[in-house]
Every structure is written in structure tokens, then in C-alpha cells.
């Protein structure tokens, strides 16, 4: 396991399972989810500022990295917020289905969101590799209803 995965495991509840347990794919999933992608002009920013964030490397890339989970930082955990988190996660992982010349990373990617217990958001990502082997990466995080949003965000 890498240092990145070890550090994230200290902050998040992460479970990696399936036919294919690949730490490097799990790291790519986590980087994709928790790297802040640039907000669109139409997105409502959680702090009311004009900071659209985004990874600086996107300046040099046709395909932006990261996800918009950070936009939910101050939201109360509801079914609508859970569904939006699933949408943001799906968008963050869509690159895995695109062939950039080296083949696709995954044949299929699905994201299921849940609220398994009070104040906890869980995302389960199922990845089917081109050879048919599967792996799941489950991430759950305590959601502080008092402050709104994910606590100890990466």
C-alpha cells in the first residue's frame, strides 16, 4: 500500500474488495473523488466566495481531474445530497471508461450511495476491468449535521 492510501485510511473508512484487489486502482479512485475539480459558473459555492477551486494541472489537460464532492461541504445530509454525491462521484470516475490510446481502465463503473447510519455518507464504487474482474472501493465518512458537510475531508 502506498503512503497516500495509508493516510486516507486514517481519515476515511475505506474497504477494498473483489476479484481484483488493486491498490493503484483504489488510489486512482480516491484521487478522482477527493481532488477538487473546478466548479462551473452555475455551481453554488459552499462558502459563498468566488473560489472555483480546481486542480492546477487541469490547465495543461484536456480532461479535468477530480470531483465536485467539495461543493457539498456545508450541506445537511439528505437523500438529495446523497444522490448529488453519487452523481459527482460518477462524473469524477468517468475518465476510467475513456480510451486515451492505452485502452480503457474499466469496462464499467457504478456508484451506489447510502446513508448506512445517522450522519454517515457511504459511496460504494464497483469497477469492472476490461478482463471482467471486479473490485469495489467503499468509502464512508461521518457527516457532521451541526456544521454541515464532510468532516476531515481529504
PDB file of C-alpha atoms in Angstrom:
ATOM      1  CA  UNK A   1       0.000   0.000   0.000  1.00  0.00           C
ATOM      2  CA  UNK A   2       1.136   3.498  -0.705  1.00  0.00           C
ATOM      3  CA  UNK A   3       1.550   6.400   1.665  1.00  0.00           C
ATOM      4  CA  UNK A   4      -1.477   8.111   0.088  1.00  0.00           C
ATOM      5  CA  UNK A   5      -3.748   5.137   0.706  1.00  0.00           C
ATOM      6  CA  UNK A   6      -2.437   4.763   4.256  1.00  0.00           C
ATOM      7  CA  UNK A   7      -3.129   8.439   5.018  1.00  0.00           C
ATOM      8  CA  UNK A   8      -6.622   8.299   3.538  1.00  0.00           C
ATOM      9  CA  UNK A   9      -7.415   5.180   5.555  1.00  0.00           C
ATOM     10  CA  UNK A  10      -6.684   7.179   8.714  1.00  0.00           C
ATOM     11  CA  UNK A  11      -9.290   9.788   7.733  1.00  0.00           C
ATOM     12  CA  UNK A  12     -11.913   7.717   5.919  1.00  0.00           C
ATOM     13  CA  UNK A  13     -13.410   4.280   6.337  1.00  0.00           C
ATOM     14  CA  UNK A  14     -12.152   2.569   3.153  1.00  0.00           C
ATOM     15  CA  UNK A  15     -12.844  -1.035   2.164  1.00  0.00           C
ATOM     16  CA  UNK A  16     -11.318  -2.566  -0.983  1.00  0.00           C
ATOM     17  CA  UNK A  17     -12.752  -5.913  -2.070  1.00  0.00           C
ATOM     18  CA  UNK A  18     -13.476  -8.168  -5.061  1.00  0.00           C
ATOM     19  CA  UNK A  19     -11.778 -10.484  -7.568  1.00  0.00           C
ATOM     20  CA  UNK A  20      -9.149  -7.851  -8.191  1.00  0.00           C
ATOM     21  CA  UNK A  21      -7.710  -6.044  -5.183  1.00  0.00           C
ATOM     22  CA  UNK A  22      -5.505  -3.433  -6.790  1.00  0.00           C
ATOM     23  CA  UNK A  23      -4.137  -0.670  -4.567  1.00  0.00           C
ATOM     24  CA  UNK A  24      -3.135   1.500  -7.507  1.00  0.00           C
ATOM     25  CA  UNK A  25      -6.690   1.453  -8.928  1.00  0.00           C
ATOM     26  CA  UNK A  26      -8.067   2.222  -5.467  1.00  0.00           C
ATOM     27  CA  UNK A  27      -5.680   5.175  -5.207  1.00  0.00           C
ATOM     28  CA  UNK A  28      -6.849   6.480  -8.587  1.00  0.00           C
ATOM     29  CA  UNK A  29     -10.458   6.203  -7.427  1.00  0.00           C
ATOM     30  CA  UNK A  30      -9.707   8.149  -4.241  1.00  0.00           C
ATOM     31  CA  UNK A  31      -7.676  10.792  -6.074  1.00  0.00           C
ATOM     32  CA  UNK A  32     -10.502  11.198  -8.573  1.00  0.00           C
ATOM     33  CA  UNK A  33     -13.104  11.580  -5.840  1.00  0.00           C
ATOM     34  CA  UNK A  34     -11.205  13.834  -3.456  1.00  0.00           C
ATOM     35  CA  UNK A  35      -9.235  16.104  -5.761  1.00  0.00           C
ATOM     36  CA  UNK A  36     -11.325  19.250  -6.109  1.00  0.00           C
ATOM     37  CA  UNK A  37     -12.388  19.770  -9.691  1.00  0.00           C
ATOM     38  CA  UNK A  38     -13.139  23.270 -10.870  1.00  0.00           C
ATOM     39  CA  UNK A  39     -16.689  24.400 -10.191  1.00  0.00           C
ATOM     40  CA  UNK A  40     -18.829  25.571 -13.064  1.00  0.00           C
ATOM     41  CA  UNK A  41     -20.047  29.154 -13.068  1.00  0.00           C
ATOM     42  CA  UNK A  42     -23.532  27.798 -12.341  1.00  0.00           C
ATOM     43  CA  UNK A  43     -22.453  25.796  -9.255  1.00  0.00           C
ATOM     44  CA  UNK A  44     -23.344  27.202  -5.850  1.00  0.00           C
ATOM     45  CA  UNK A  45     -20.133  27.505  -3.848  1.00  0.00           C
ATOM     46  CA  UNK A  46     -20.320  26.256  -0.243  1.00  0.00           C
ATOM     47  CA  UNK A  47     -18.572  29.274   1.272  1.00  0.00           C
ATOM     48  CA  UNK A  48     -20.198  31.926  -0.923  1.00  0.00           C
ATOM     49  CA  UNK A  49     -16.812  33.034  -2.269  1.00  0.00           C
ATOM     50  CA  UNK A  50     -15.692  33.284  -5.882  1.00  0.00           C
ATOM     51  CA  UNK A  51     -13.115  30.491  -5.463  1.00  0.00           C
ATOM     52  CA  UNK A  52     -13.969  27.905  -8.122  1.00  0.00           C
ATOM     53  CA  UNK A  53     -11.004  25.757  -6.978  1.00  0.00           C
ATOM     54  CA  UNK A  54      -9.756  23.107  -9.378  1.00  0.00           C
ATOM     55  CA  UNK A  55      -6.513  21.240  -9.776  1.00  0.00           C
ATOM     56  CA  UNK A  56      -3.785  23.452 -11.332  1.00  0.00           C
ATOM     57  CA  UNK A  57      -2.727  20.592 -13.632  1.00  0.00           C
ATOM     58  CA  UNK A  58      -6.057  20.910 -15.444  1.00  0.00           C
ATOM     59  CA  UNK A  59      -4.575  23.940 -17.191  1.00  0.00           C
ATOM     60  CA  UNK A  60      -2.451  21.527 -19.219  1.00  0.00           C
ATOM     61  CA  UNK A  61      -5.017  18.766 -19.685  1.00  0.00           C
ATOM     62  CA  UNK A  62      -7.982  18.409 -21.991  1.00  0.00           C
ATOM     63  CA  UNK A  63      -9.676  16.228 -19.374  1.00  0.00           C
ATOM     64  CA  UNK A  64     -10.071  17.781 -15.928  1.00  0.00           C
ATOM     65  CA  UNK A  65      -9.283  15.716 -12.834  1.00  0.00           C
ATOM     66  CA  UNK A  66     -11.215  15.409  -9.645  1.00  0.00           C
ATOM     67  CA  UNK A  67     -14.738  15.634  -8.437  1.00  0.00           C
ATOM     68  CA  UNK A  68     -17.177  18.113  -7.049  1.00  0.00           C
ATOM     69  CA  UNK A  69     -17.823  16.433  -3.706  1.00  0.00           C
ATOM     70  CA  UNK A  70     -16.271  19.504  -2.108  1.00  0.00           C
ATOM     71  CA  UNK A  71     -19.337  21.512  -3.174  1.00  0.00           C
ATOM     72  CA  UNK A  72     -21.397  19.519  -0.654  1.00  0.00           C
ATOM     73  CA  UNK A  73     -19.148  20.508   2.238  1.00  0.00           C
ATOM     74  CA  UNK A  74     -21.743  22.597   4.069  1.00  0.00           C
ATOM     75  CA  UNK A  75     -24.892  20.750   3.061  1.00  0.00           C
ATOM     76  CA  UNK A  76     -27.018  18.781   5.500  1.00  0.00           C
ATOM     77  CA  UNK A  77     -27.022  15.063   4.718  1.00  0.00           C
ATOM     78  CA  UNK A  78     -30.307  14.259   2.987  1.00  0.00           C
ATOM     79  CA  UNK A  79     -31.331  11.831   0.254  1.00  0.00           C
ATOM     80  CA  UNK A  80     -30.945  14.647  -2.284  1.00  0.00           C
ATOM     81  CA  UNK A  81     -27.392  15.370  -1.108  1.00  0.00           C
ATOM     82  CA  UNK A  82     -26.589  11.628  -1.207  1.00  0.00           C
ATOM     83  CA  UNK A  83     -27.897  11.457  -4.796  1.00  0.00           C
ATOM     84  CA  UNK A  84     -25.837  14.504  -5.765  1.00  0.00           C
ATOM     85  CA  UNK A  85     -22.750  12.885  -4.190  1.00  0.00           C
ATOM     86  CA  UNK A  86     -23.357   9.803  -6.376  1.00  0.00           C
ATOM     87  CA  UNK A  87     -23.635  11.996  -9.485  1.00  0.00           C
ATOM     88  CA  UNK A  88     -20.433  13.854  -8.601  1.00  0.00           C
ATOM     89  CA  UNK A  89     -18.630  10.549  -7.981  1.00  0.00           C
ATOM     90  CA  UNK A  90     -19.826   9.100 -11.309  1.00  0.00           C
ATOM     91  CA  UNK A  91     -18.596  12.208 -13.122  1.00  0.00           C
ATOM     92  CA  UNK A  92     -15.240  12.074 -11.314  1.00  0.00           C
ATOM     93  CA  UNK A  93     -14.721   8.452 -12.403  1.00  0.00           C
ATOM     94  CA  UNK A  94     -15.996   8.756 -15.992  1.00  0.00           C
ATOM     95  CA  UNK A  95     -12.412   9.062 -17.281  1.00  0.00           C
ATOM     96  CA  UNK A  96     -11.884   5.354 -16.484  1.00  0.00           C
ATOM     97  CA  UNK A  97     -14.260   4.475 -19.334  1.00  0.00           C
ATOM     98  CA  UNK A  98     -12.444   6.602 -21.924  1.00  0.00           C
ATOM     99  CA  UNK A  99      -9.730   5.200 -24.185  1.00  0.00           C
ATOM    100  CA  UNK A 100      -6.856   7.687 -24.311  1.00  0.00           C
ATOM    101  CA  UNK A 101      -4.719   5.479 -26.530  1.00  0.00           C
ATOM    102  CA  UNK A 102      -3.684   2.890 -23.942  1.00  0.00           C
ATOM    103  CA  UNK A 103      -7.079   1.211 -23.708  1.00  0.00           C
ATOM    104  CA  UNK A 104      -9.793   1.772 -21.166  1.00  0.00           C
ATOM    105  CA  UNK A 105      -9.129   1.438 -17.439  1.00  0.00           C
ATOM    106  CA  UNK A 106     -12.563  -0.083 -16.821  1.00  0.00           C
ATOM    107  CA  UNK A 107     -15.355  -1.688 -18.805  1.00  0.00           C
ATOM    108  CA  UNK A 108     -17.940  -0.444 -16.298  1.00  0.00           C
ATOM    109  CA  UNK A 109     -18.032   1.811 -13.252  1.00  0.00           C
ATOM    110  CA  UNK A 110     -21.041   2.134 -10.986  1.00  0.00           C
ATOM    111  CA  UNK A 111     -21.548   4.175  -7.839  1.00  0.00           C
ATOM    112  CA  UNK A 112     -24.118   3.483  -5.149  1.00  0.00           C
ATOM    113  CA  UNK A 113     -24.683   5.930  -2.331  1.00  0.00           C
ATOM    114  CA  UNK A 114     -26.228   5.201   1.029  1.00  0.00           C
ATOM    115  CA  UNK A 115     -26.730   6.604   4.482  1.00  0.00           C
ATOM    116  CA  UNK A 116     -25.937   3.434   6.484  1.00  0.00           C
ATOM    117  CA  UNK A 117     -26.338   5.118   9.856  1.00  0.00           C
ATOM    118  CA  UNK A 118     -27.166   8.562  11.085  1.00  0.00           C
ATOM    119  CA  UNK A 119     -24.720  11.249   9.911  1.00  0.00           C
ATOM    120  CA  UNK A 120     -22.726   8.890   7.675  1.00  0.00           C
ATOM    121  CA  UNK A 121     -22.449   9.041   3.897  1.00  0.00           C
ATOM    122  CA  UNK A 122     -21.178   5.921   2.120  1.00  0.00           C
ATOM    123  CA  UNK A 123     -20.220   5.548  -1.533  1.00  0.00           C
ATOM    124  CA  UNK A 124     -19.578   2.102  -2.981  1.00  0.00           C
ATOM    125  CA  UNK A 125     -17.783   2.109  -6.325  1.00  0.00           C
ATOM    126  CA  UNK A 126     -17.850  -1.102  -8.380  1.00  0.00           C
ATOM    127  CA  UNK A 127     -15.256  -1.294 -11.148  1.00  0.00           C
ATOM    128  CA  UNK A 128     -15.292  -3.969 -13.828  1.00  0.00           C
ATOM    129  CA  UNK A 129     -11.937  -4.206 -15.582  1.00  0.00           C
ATOM    130  CA  UNK A 130     -11.771  -4.996 -19.331  1.00  0.00           C
ATOM    131  CA  UNK A 131     -10.893  -8.630 -18.488  1.00  0.00           C
ATOM    132  CA  UNK A 132     -14.110  -8.987 -16.455  1.00  0.00           C
ATOM    133  CA  UNK A 133     -12.516  -9.000 -13.000  1.00  0.00           C
ATOM    134  CA  UNK A 134     -14.205  -6.722 -10.498  1.00  0.00           C
ATOM    135  CA  UNK A 135     -13.281  -4.732  -7.466  1.00  0.00           C
ATOM    136  CA  UNK A 136     -15.202  -2.488  -5.139  1.00  0.00           C
ATOM    137  CA  UNK A 137     -13.979   0.506  -3.228  1.00  0.00           C
ATOM    138  CA  UNK A 138     -16.255   1.590  -0.412  1.00  0.00           C
ATOM    139  CA  UNK A 139     -15.716   4.924   1.280  1.00  0.00           C
ATOM    140  CA  UNK A 140     -17.760   6.132   4.216  1.00  0.00           C
ATOM    141  CA  UNK A 141     -17.357   9.318   6.149  1.00  0.00           C
ATOM    142  CA  UNK A 142     -19.014  10.841   9.164  1.00  0.00           C
ATOM    143  CA  UNK A 143     -21.122  13.814   8.168  1.00  0.00           C
ATOM    144  CA  UNK A 144     -21.449  16.429  10.877  1.00  0.00           C
ATOM    145  CA  UNK A 145     -25.056  17.629  10.808  1.00  0.00           C
ATOM    146  CA  UNK A 146     -24.245  20.541  13.118  1.00  0.00           C
ATOM    147  CA  UNK A 147     -21.626  22.024  10.830  1.00  0.00           C
ATOM    148  CA  UNK A 148     -22.942  20.508   7.597  1.00  0.00           C
ATOM    149  CA  UNK A 149     -20.724  18.508   5.304  1.00  0.00           C
ATOM    150  CA  UNK A 150     -17.938  16.005   5.420  1.00  0.00           C
ATOM    151  CA  UNK A 151     -15.567  16.285   8.337  1.00  0.00           C
ATOM    152  CA  UNK A 152     -11.856  15.529   7.998  1.00  0.00           C
ATOM    153  CA  UNK A 153     -12.168  15.921   4.242  1.00  0.00           C
ATOM    154  CA  UNK A 154      -9.124  14.954   2.248  1.00  0.00           C
TER     155      UNK A 154
END
